[in-house]
Short mmCIF file of C-alpha atoms and ligand atoms in Angstrom, two decimals:
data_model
loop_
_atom_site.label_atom_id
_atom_site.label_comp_id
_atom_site.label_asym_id
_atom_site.label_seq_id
_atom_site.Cartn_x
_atom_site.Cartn_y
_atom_site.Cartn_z
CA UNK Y 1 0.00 0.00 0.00
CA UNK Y 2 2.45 2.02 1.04
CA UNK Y 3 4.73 1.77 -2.72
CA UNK Y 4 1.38 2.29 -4.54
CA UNK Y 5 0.68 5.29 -2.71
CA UNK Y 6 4.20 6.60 -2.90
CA UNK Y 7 3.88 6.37 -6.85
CA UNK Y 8 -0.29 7.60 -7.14
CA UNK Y 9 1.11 10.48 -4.92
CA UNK Y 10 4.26 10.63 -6.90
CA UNK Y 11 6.03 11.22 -3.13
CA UNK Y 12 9.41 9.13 -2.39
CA UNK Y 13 9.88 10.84 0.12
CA UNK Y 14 10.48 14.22 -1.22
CA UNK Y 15 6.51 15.05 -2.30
CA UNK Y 16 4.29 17.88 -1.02
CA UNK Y 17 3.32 14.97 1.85
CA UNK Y 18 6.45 14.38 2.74
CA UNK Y 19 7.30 17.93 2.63
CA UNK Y 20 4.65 18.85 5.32
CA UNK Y 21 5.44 16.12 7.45
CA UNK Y 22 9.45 16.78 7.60
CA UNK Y 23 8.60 20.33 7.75
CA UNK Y 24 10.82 20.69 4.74
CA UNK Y 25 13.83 19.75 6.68
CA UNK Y 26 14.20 16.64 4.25
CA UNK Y 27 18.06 15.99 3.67
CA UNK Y 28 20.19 15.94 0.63
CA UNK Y 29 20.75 12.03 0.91
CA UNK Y 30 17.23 11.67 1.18
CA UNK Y 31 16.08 13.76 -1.82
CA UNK Y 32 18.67 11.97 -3.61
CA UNK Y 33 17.10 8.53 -2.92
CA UNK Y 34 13.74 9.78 -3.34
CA UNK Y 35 14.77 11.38 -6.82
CA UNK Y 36 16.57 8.01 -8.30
CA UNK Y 37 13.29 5.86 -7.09
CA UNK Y 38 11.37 8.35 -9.28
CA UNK Y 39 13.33 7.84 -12.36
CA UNK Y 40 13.75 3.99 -11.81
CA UNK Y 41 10.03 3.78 -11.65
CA UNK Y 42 8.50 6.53 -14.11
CA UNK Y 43 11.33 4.33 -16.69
CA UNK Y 44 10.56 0.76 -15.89
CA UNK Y 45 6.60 1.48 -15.23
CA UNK Y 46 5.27 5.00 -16.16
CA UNK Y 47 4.71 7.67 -13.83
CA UNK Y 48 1.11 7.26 -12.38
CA UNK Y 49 0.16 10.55 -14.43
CA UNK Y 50 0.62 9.27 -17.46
CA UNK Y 51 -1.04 6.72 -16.83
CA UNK Y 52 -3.99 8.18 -15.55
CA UNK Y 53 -4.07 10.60 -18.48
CA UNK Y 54 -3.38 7.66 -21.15
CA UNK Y 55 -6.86 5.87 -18.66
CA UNK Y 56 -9.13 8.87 -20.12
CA UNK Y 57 -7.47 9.68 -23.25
CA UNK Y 58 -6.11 6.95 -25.44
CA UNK Y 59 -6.26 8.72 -28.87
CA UNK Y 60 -2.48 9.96 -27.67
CA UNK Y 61 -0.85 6.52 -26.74
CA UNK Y 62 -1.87 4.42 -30.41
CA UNK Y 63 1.50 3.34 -30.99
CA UNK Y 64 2.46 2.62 -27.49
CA UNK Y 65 1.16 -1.20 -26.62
CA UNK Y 66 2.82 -1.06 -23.22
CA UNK Y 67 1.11 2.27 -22.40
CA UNK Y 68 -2.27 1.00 -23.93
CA UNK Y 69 -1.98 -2.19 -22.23
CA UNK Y 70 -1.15 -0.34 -18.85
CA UNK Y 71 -3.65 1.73 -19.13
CA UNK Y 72 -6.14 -0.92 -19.83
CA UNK Y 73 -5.51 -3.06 -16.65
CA UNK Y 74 -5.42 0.13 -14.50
CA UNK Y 75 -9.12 0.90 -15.88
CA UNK Y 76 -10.05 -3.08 -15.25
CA UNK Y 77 -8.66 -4.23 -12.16
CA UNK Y 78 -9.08 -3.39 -8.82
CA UNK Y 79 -7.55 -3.41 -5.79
CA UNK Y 80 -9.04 -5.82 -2.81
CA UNK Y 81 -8.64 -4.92 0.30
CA UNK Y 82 -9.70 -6.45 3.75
CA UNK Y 83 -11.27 -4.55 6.31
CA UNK Y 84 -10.73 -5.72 10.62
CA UNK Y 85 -13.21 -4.72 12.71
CA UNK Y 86 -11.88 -3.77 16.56
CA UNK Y 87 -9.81 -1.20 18.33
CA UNK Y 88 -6.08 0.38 17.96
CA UNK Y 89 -4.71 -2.95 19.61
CA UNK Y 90 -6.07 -5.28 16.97
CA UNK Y 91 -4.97 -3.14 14.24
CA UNK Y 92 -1.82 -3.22 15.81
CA UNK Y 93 -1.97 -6.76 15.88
CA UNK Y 94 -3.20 -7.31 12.47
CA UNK Y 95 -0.55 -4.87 11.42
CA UNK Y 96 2.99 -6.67 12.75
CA UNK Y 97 1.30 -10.30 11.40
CA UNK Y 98 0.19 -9.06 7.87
CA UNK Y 99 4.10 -7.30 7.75
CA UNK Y 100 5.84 -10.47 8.60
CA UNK Y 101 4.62 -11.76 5.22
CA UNK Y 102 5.38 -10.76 1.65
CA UNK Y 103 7.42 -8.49 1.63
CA UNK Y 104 8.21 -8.22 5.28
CA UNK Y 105 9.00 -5.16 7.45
CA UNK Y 106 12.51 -3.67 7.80
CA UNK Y 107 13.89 -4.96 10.90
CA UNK Y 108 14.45 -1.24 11.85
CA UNK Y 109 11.52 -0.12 11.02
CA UNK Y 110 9.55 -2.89 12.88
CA UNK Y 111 11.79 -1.56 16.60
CA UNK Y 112 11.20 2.07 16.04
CA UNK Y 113 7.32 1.18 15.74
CA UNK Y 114 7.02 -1.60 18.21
CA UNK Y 115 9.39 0.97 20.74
CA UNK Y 116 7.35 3.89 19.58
CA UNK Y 117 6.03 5.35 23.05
CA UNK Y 118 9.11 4.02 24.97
CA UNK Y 119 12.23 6.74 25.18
CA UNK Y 120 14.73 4.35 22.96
CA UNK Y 121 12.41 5.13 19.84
CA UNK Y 122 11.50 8.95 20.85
CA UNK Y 123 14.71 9.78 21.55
CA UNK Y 124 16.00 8.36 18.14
CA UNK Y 125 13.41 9.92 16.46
CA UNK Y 126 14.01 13.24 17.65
CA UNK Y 127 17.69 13.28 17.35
CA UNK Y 128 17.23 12.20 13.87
CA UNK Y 129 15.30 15.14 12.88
CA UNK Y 130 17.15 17.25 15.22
CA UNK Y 131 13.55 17.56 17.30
CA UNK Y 132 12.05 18.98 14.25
CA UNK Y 133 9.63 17.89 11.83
CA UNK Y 134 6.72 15.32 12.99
CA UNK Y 135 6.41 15.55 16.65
CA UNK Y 136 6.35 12.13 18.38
CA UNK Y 137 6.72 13.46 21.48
CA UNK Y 138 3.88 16.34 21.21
CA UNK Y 139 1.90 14.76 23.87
CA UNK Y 140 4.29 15.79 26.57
CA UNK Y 141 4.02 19.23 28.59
CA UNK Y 142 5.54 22.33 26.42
CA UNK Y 143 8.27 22.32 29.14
CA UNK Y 144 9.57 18.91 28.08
CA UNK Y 145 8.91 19.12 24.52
CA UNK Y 146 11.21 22.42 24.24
CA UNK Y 147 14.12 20.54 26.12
CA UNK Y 148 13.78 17.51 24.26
CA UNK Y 149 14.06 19.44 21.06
CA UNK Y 150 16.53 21.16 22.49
CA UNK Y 151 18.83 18.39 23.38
CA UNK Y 152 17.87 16.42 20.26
CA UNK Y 153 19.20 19.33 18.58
CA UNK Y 154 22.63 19.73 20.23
CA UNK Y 155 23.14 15.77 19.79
CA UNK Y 156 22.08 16.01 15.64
CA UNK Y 157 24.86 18.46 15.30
CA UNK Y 158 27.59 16.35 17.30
CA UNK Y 159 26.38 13.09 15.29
CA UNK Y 160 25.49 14.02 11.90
CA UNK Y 161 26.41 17.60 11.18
CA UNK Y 162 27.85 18.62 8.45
CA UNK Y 163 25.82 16.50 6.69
CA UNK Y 164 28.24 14.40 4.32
CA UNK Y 165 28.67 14.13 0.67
CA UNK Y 166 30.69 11.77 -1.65
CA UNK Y 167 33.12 12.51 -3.00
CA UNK Y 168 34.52 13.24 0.34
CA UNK Y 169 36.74 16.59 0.22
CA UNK Y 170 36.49 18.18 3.66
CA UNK Y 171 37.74 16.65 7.03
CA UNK Y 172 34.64 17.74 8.90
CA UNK Y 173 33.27 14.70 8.67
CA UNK Y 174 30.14 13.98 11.16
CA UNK Y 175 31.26 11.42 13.84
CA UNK Y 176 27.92 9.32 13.27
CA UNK Y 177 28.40 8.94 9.46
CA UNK Y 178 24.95 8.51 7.95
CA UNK Y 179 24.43 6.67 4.65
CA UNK Y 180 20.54 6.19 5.13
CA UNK Y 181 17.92 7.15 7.37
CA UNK Y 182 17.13 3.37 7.80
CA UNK Y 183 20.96 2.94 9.31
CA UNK Y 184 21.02 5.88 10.51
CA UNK Y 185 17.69 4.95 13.10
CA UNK Y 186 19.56 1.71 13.57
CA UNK Y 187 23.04 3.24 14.71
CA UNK Y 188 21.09 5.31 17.20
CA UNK Y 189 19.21 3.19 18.92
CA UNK Y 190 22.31 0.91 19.32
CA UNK Y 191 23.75 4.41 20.51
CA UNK Y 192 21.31 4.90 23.14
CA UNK Y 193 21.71 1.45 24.69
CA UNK Y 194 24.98 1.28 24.72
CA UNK Y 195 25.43 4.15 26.15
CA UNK Y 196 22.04 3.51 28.99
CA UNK Y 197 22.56 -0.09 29.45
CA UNK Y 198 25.79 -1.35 27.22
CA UNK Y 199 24.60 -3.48 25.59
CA UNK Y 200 21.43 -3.75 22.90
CA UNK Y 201 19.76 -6.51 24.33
CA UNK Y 202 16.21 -5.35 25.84
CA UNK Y 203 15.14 -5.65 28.86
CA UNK Y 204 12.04 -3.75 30.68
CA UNK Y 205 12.84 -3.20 33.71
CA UNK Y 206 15.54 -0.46 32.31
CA UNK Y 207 13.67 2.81 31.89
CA UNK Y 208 14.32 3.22 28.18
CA UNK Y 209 12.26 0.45 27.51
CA UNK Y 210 9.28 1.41 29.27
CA UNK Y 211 6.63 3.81 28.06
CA UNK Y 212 7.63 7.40 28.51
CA UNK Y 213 3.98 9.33 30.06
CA UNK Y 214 5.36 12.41 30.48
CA UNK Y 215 8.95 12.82 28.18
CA UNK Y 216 10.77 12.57 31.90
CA UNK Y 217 12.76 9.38 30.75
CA UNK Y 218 13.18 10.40 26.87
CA UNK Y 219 14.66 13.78 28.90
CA UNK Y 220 16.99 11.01 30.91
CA UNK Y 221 18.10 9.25 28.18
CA UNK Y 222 18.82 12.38 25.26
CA UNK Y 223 20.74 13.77 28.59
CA UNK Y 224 22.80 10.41 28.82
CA UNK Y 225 23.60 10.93 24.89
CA UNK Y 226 24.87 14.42 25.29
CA UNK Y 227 27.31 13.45 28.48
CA UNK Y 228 28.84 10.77 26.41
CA UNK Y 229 29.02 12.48 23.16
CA UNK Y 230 30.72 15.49 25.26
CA UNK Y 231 33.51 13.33 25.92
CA UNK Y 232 34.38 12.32 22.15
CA UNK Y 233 33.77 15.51 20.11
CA UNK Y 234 33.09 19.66 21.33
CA UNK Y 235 34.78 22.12 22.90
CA UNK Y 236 33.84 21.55 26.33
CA UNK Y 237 36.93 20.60 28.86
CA UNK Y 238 36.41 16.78 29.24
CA UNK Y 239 36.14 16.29 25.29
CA UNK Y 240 39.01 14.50 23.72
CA UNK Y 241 38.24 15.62 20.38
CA UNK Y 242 38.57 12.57 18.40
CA UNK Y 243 39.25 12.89 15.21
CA UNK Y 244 36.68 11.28 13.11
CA UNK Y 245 38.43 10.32 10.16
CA UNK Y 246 41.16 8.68 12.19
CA UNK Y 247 38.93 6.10 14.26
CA UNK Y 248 35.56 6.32 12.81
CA UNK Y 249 36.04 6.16 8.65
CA UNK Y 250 37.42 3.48 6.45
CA UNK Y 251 39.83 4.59 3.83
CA UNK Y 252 37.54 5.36 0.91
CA UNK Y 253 35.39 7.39 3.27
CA UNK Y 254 33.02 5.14 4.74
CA UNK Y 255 31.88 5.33 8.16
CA UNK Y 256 32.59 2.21 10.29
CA UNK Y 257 29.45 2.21 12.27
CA UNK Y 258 30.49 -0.77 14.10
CA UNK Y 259 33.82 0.73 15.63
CA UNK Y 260 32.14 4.09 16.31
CA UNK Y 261 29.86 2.11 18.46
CA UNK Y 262 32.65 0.31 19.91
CA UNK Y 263 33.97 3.82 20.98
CA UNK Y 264 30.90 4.69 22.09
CA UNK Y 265 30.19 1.67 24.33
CA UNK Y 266 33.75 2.05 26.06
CA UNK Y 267 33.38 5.79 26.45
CA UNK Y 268 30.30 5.56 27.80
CA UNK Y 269 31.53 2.43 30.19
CA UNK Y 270 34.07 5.29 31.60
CA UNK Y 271 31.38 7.74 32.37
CA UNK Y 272 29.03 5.52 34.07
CA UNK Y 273 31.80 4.14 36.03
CA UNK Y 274 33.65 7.66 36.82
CA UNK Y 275 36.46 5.79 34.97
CA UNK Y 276 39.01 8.97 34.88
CA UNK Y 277 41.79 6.93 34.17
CA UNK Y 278 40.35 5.01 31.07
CA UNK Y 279 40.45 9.08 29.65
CA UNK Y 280 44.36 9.39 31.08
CA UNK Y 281 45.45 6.33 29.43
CA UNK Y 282 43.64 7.05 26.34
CA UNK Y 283 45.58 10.52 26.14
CA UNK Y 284 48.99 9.27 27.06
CA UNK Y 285 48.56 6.39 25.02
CA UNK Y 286 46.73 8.53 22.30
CA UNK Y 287 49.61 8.62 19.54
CA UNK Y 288 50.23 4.53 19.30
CA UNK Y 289 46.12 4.47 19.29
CA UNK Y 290 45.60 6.85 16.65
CA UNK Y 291 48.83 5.21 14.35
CA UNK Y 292 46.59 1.84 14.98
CA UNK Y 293 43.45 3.01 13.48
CA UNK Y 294 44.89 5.21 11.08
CA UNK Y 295 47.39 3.17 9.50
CA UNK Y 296 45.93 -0.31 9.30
CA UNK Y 297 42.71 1.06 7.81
CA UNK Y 298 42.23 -1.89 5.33
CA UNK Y 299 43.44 -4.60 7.84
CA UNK Y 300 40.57 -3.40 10.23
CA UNK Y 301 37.95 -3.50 7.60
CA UNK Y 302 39.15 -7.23 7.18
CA UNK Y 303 38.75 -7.73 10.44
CA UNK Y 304 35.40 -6.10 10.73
CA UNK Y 305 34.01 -7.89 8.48
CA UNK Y 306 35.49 -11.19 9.19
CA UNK Y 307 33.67 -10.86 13.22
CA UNK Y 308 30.44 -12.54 13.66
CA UNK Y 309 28.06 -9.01 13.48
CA UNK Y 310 26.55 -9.42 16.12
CA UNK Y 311 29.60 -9.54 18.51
CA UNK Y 312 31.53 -6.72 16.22
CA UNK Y 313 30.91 -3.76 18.59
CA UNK Y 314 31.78 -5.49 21.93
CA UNK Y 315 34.59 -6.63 19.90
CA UNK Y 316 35.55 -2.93 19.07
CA UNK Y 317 35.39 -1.78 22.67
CA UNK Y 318 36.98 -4.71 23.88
CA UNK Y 319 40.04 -3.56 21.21
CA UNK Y 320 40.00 -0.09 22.39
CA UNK Y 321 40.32 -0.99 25.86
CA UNK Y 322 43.28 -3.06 24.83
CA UNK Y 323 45.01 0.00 23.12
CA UNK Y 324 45.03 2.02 26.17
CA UNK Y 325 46.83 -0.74 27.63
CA UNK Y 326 50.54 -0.67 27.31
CA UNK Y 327 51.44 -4.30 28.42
CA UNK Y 328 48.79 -5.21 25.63
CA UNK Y 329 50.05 -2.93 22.79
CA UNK Y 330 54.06 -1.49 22.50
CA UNK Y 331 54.84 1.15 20.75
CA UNK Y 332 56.07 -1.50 17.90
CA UNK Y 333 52.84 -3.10 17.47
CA UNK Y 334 52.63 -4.92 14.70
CA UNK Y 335 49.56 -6.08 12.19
CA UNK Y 336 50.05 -9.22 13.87
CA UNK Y 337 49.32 -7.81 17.58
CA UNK Y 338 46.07 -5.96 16.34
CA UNK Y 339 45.18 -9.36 14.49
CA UNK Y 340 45.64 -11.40 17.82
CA UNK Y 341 43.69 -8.53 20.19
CA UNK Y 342 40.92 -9.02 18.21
CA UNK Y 343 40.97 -12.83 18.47
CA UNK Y 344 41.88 -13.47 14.61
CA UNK Y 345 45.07 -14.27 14.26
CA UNK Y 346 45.70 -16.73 11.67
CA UNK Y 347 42.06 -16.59 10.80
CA UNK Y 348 42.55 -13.67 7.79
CA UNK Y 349 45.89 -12.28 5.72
CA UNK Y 350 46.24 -8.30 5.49
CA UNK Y 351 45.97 -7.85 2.28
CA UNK Y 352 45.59 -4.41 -0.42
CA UNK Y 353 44.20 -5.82 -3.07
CA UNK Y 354 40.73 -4.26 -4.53
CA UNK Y 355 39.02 -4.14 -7.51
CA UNK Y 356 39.14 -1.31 -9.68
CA UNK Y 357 37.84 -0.19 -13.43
CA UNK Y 358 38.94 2.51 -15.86
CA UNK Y 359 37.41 5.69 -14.10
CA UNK Y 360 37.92 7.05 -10.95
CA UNK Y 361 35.33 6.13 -8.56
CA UNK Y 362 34.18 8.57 -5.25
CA UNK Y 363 36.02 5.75 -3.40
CA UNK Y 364 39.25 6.59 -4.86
CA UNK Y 365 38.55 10.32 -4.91
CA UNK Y 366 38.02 10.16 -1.55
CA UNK Y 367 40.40 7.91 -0.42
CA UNK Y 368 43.54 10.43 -2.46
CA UNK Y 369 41.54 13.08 -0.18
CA UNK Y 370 41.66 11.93 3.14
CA UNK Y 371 45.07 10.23 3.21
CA UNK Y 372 46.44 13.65 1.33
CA UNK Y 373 44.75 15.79 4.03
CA UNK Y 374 44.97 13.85 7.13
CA UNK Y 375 48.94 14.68 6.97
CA UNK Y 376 48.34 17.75 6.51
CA UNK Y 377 45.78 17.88 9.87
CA UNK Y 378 46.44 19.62 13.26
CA UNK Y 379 48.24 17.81 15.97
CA UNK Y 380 47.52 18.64 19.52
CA UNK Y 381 51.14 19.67 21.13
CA UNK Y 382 50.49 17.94 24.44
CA UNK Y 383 49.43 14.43 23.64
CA UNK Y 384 50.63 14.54 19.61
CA UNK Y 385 46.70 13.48 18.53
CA UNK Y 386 44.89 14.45 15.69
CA UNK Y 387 42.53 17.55 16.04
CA UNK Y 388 39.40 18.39 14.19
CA UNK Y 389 39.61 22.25 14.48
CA UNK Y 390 35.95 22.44 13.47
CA UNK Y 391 34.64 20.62 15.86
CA UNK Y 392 36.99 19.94 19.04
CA UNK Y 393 39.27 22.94 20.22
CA UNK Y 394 40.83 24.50 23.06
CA UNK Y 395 43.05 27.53 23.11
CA UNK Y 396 45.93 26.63 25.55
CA UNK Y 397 48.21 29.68 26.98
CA UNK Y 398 51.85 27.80 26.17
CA UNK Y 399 53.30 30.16 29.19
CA UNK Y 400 50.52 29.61 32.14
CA UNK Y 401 48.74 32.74 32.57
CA UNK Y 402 49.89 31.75 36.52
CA UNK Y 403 53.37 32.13 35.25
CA UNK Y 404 52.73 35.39 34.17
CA UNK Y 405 52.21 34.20 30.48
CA UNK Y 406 50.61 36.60 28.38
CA UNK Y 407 47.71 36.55 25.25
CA UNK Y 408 50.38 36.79 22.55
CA UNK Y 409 50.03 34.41 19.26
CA UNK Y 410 53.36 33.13 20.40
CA UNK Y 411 51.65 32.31 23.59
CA UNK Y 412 49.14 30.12 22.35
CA UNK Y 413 48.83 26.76 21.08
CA UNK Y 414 45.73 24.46 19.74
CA UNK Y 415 45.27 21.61 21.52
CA UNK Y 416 42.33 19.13 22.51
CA UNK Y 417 40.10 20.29 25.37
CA UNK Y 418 40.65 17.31 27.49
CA UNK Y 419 44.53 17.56 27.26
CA UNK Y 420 44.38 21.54 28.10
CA UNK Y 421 42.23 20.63 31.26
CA UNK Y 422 44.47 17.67 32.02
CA UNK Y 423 47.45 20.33 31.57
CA UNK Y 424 45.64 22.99 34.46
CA UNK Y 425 45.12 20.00 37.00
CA UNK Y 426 48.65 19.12 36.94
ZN1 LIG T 501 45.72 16.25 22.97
#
């Protein structure tokens, strides 16, 4: 029902309907997708105008059988459709079991509606959107709806701003990727639970589970986000500013969702436990780390994909728990060591080779990109890490200004926020 509508209306996604209900706010990637379905389907079928038009007037289409024929059986046939009788429960019901056939439900799709009055789904939603657009949480008092847009708001911009676009040519890449809104929903409810719970496995005793009467517990849980997030990206002092195409992008500009959420499941691990050293470790430890994930970008896709999936982001923060460790990882590592902390050694080969035709490919133009640029990137002067000056900055005085150091440009130095505020505590 939904396709047939989508072409009668011609709306993928990026019609007057759609419009209204994404208060316009509809994204590049999406108007892209919704654009491409168009074409497929106005080539391969016929746009539902013509169509209609060819329905009513045929004395236009004589030489086109398809049309004619199309036409014909639109005129001829109808649809059949079944009718339950009860309340919103049985349609509910009746809705999950007739989805499970056919053509079944997105798995995604299926937990955002299933979840939809419990925080995991809200908060998603809203973030997504950036607490614009179609208001699932409208019920609530004004009070909470502002600060749920609010928050939703600030956490869109650390995840998914700038909004990114292949070929890649700019290092502000968004530390949440985003391909499609489908993976994008699915990254962040996996976000939310590891960061609430760690891990994605549900359980309803834990309150972002549990229907959300008043947006209290949505508020909870978007407020859990942003003290996490704070720690990887922003200029606030306990962010370490991680550089997203160092740990978070493959080498032709892909996001690795999967180690992303591993960083995000130990991060948030530290938080909850008040883990300060985890964040000292990380920074002393912080040049050997980034040289791992930046230099064996192609053995960790391997490995990614060689991981059973649904162990591959406990496998990622297990690895990045192991890199702060020094007894686990020497400066020296080797391909070998990074092989055998992720439990597959002698299980794959590093290896370069890929496939590749005549032209040039977004792949390639942005892989030539990042590795050009990346060497060309900031480096914080007290722990030697990458910096993404759009996002993640602190202005250090070089000189304390306790020493009497002054404001001069040759008194100050870029560094990451965490390492400045590590620097005034010594
Ligand atoms: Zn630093």
């Amino acid at each position: 029902m939904s396709a047939l509508l989508a072409w009668i209306n011609d709306d993928y996604g990026d019609g007057i309907i759609s419009r209204k209900f994404f208060e316009n706010k509809i994204t590049d990637e999406q108007k892209k997708i919704a654009e491409s379905l168009r074409k497929k389907i106005n080539n391969e079928i016929g746009s539902f105008a013509t169509i209609k038009d060819a329905m009513y007037d045929t004395s236009t289409i004589q030489n086109d059988d398809m049309l004619k024929a199309r036409a014909n059986n639109a005129r001829t046939r109808a649809l059949s459709l079944q009718w339950v009788e009860g309340d919103a429960a049985k349609a509910e019901t009746s809705f999950f079991k007739i989805n499970k056939q056919g053509t079944p439900l997105d798995k995604t799709e299926e937990r955002l509606l299933r979840e939809r009055a419990k925080p995991i789904a809200i908060a998603a939603r809203s973030i997504m959107r950036a607490g614009t657009g179609h208001k699932y949480w409208s019920n609530f008092e004004s009070e909470a709806v502002s600060r749920i847009e609010e928050l939703s708001n600030d956490l869109n911009g650390q995840l998914f701003s700038p909004e990114i676009k292949y070929p890649v040519k700019t290092l502000n890449l968004p530390h949440g990727g985003r391909s499609s809104p489908i993976s994008a929903y699915n990254l962040l409810m996996d976000l939310i639970a590891y960061i609430v719970v760690g891990t994605t496995s549900v359980d309803d005793k834990i309150y972002i589970y549990k229907v959300d009467d008043d947006g209290s517990s949505t508020i909870r849980t978007l407020e859990a986000c942003i003290k996490t997030m704070k720690r990887l990206t922003g200029n606030e002092m306990a962010s370490l500013g991680l550089h997203p195409a160092v740990f978070f992008y493959n080498s032709n500009g892909r996001h690795m969702d999967t180690i992303f959420l591993g960083m995000i499941k130990a991060v948030a691990k530290a938080v909850r436990d008040n883990d300060s050293v985890f964040f000292r470790n990380f920074t002393n430890r912080r040049v050997t780390i980034e040289k791992i994930f930046l230099e064996n970008k192609s053995l960790l896709n391997q490995a990614n994909s060689a991981i059973y999936s649904a162990k591959r982001v406990e496998k990622w923060a297990e690895f990045i728990a192991k890199t702060t460790d020094e007894s686990q990882f020497g400066d020296d590592f080797t391909q070998e060591d990074i092989l055998e902390a992720l439990d597959l050694k002698g299980k794959i080969i590093a290896s370069e080779v890929e496939e590749v035709g005549a032209n040039f490919s977004d792949s390639t133009k942005s892989a030539i990109f990042l590795s050009e640029s990346i060497k060309a990137a900031q480096k914080c002067p007290l722990c030697g890490g990458y910096i993404q000056v759009e996002k993640s900055v602190s202005y250090d005085h070089i000189d304390a200004k306790s020493n009497g150091g002054n404001g001069a440009v040759s008194n100050i130095q870029i560094t990451h926020p965490y390492c400045n505020s590590l620097k005034g505590s010594d």
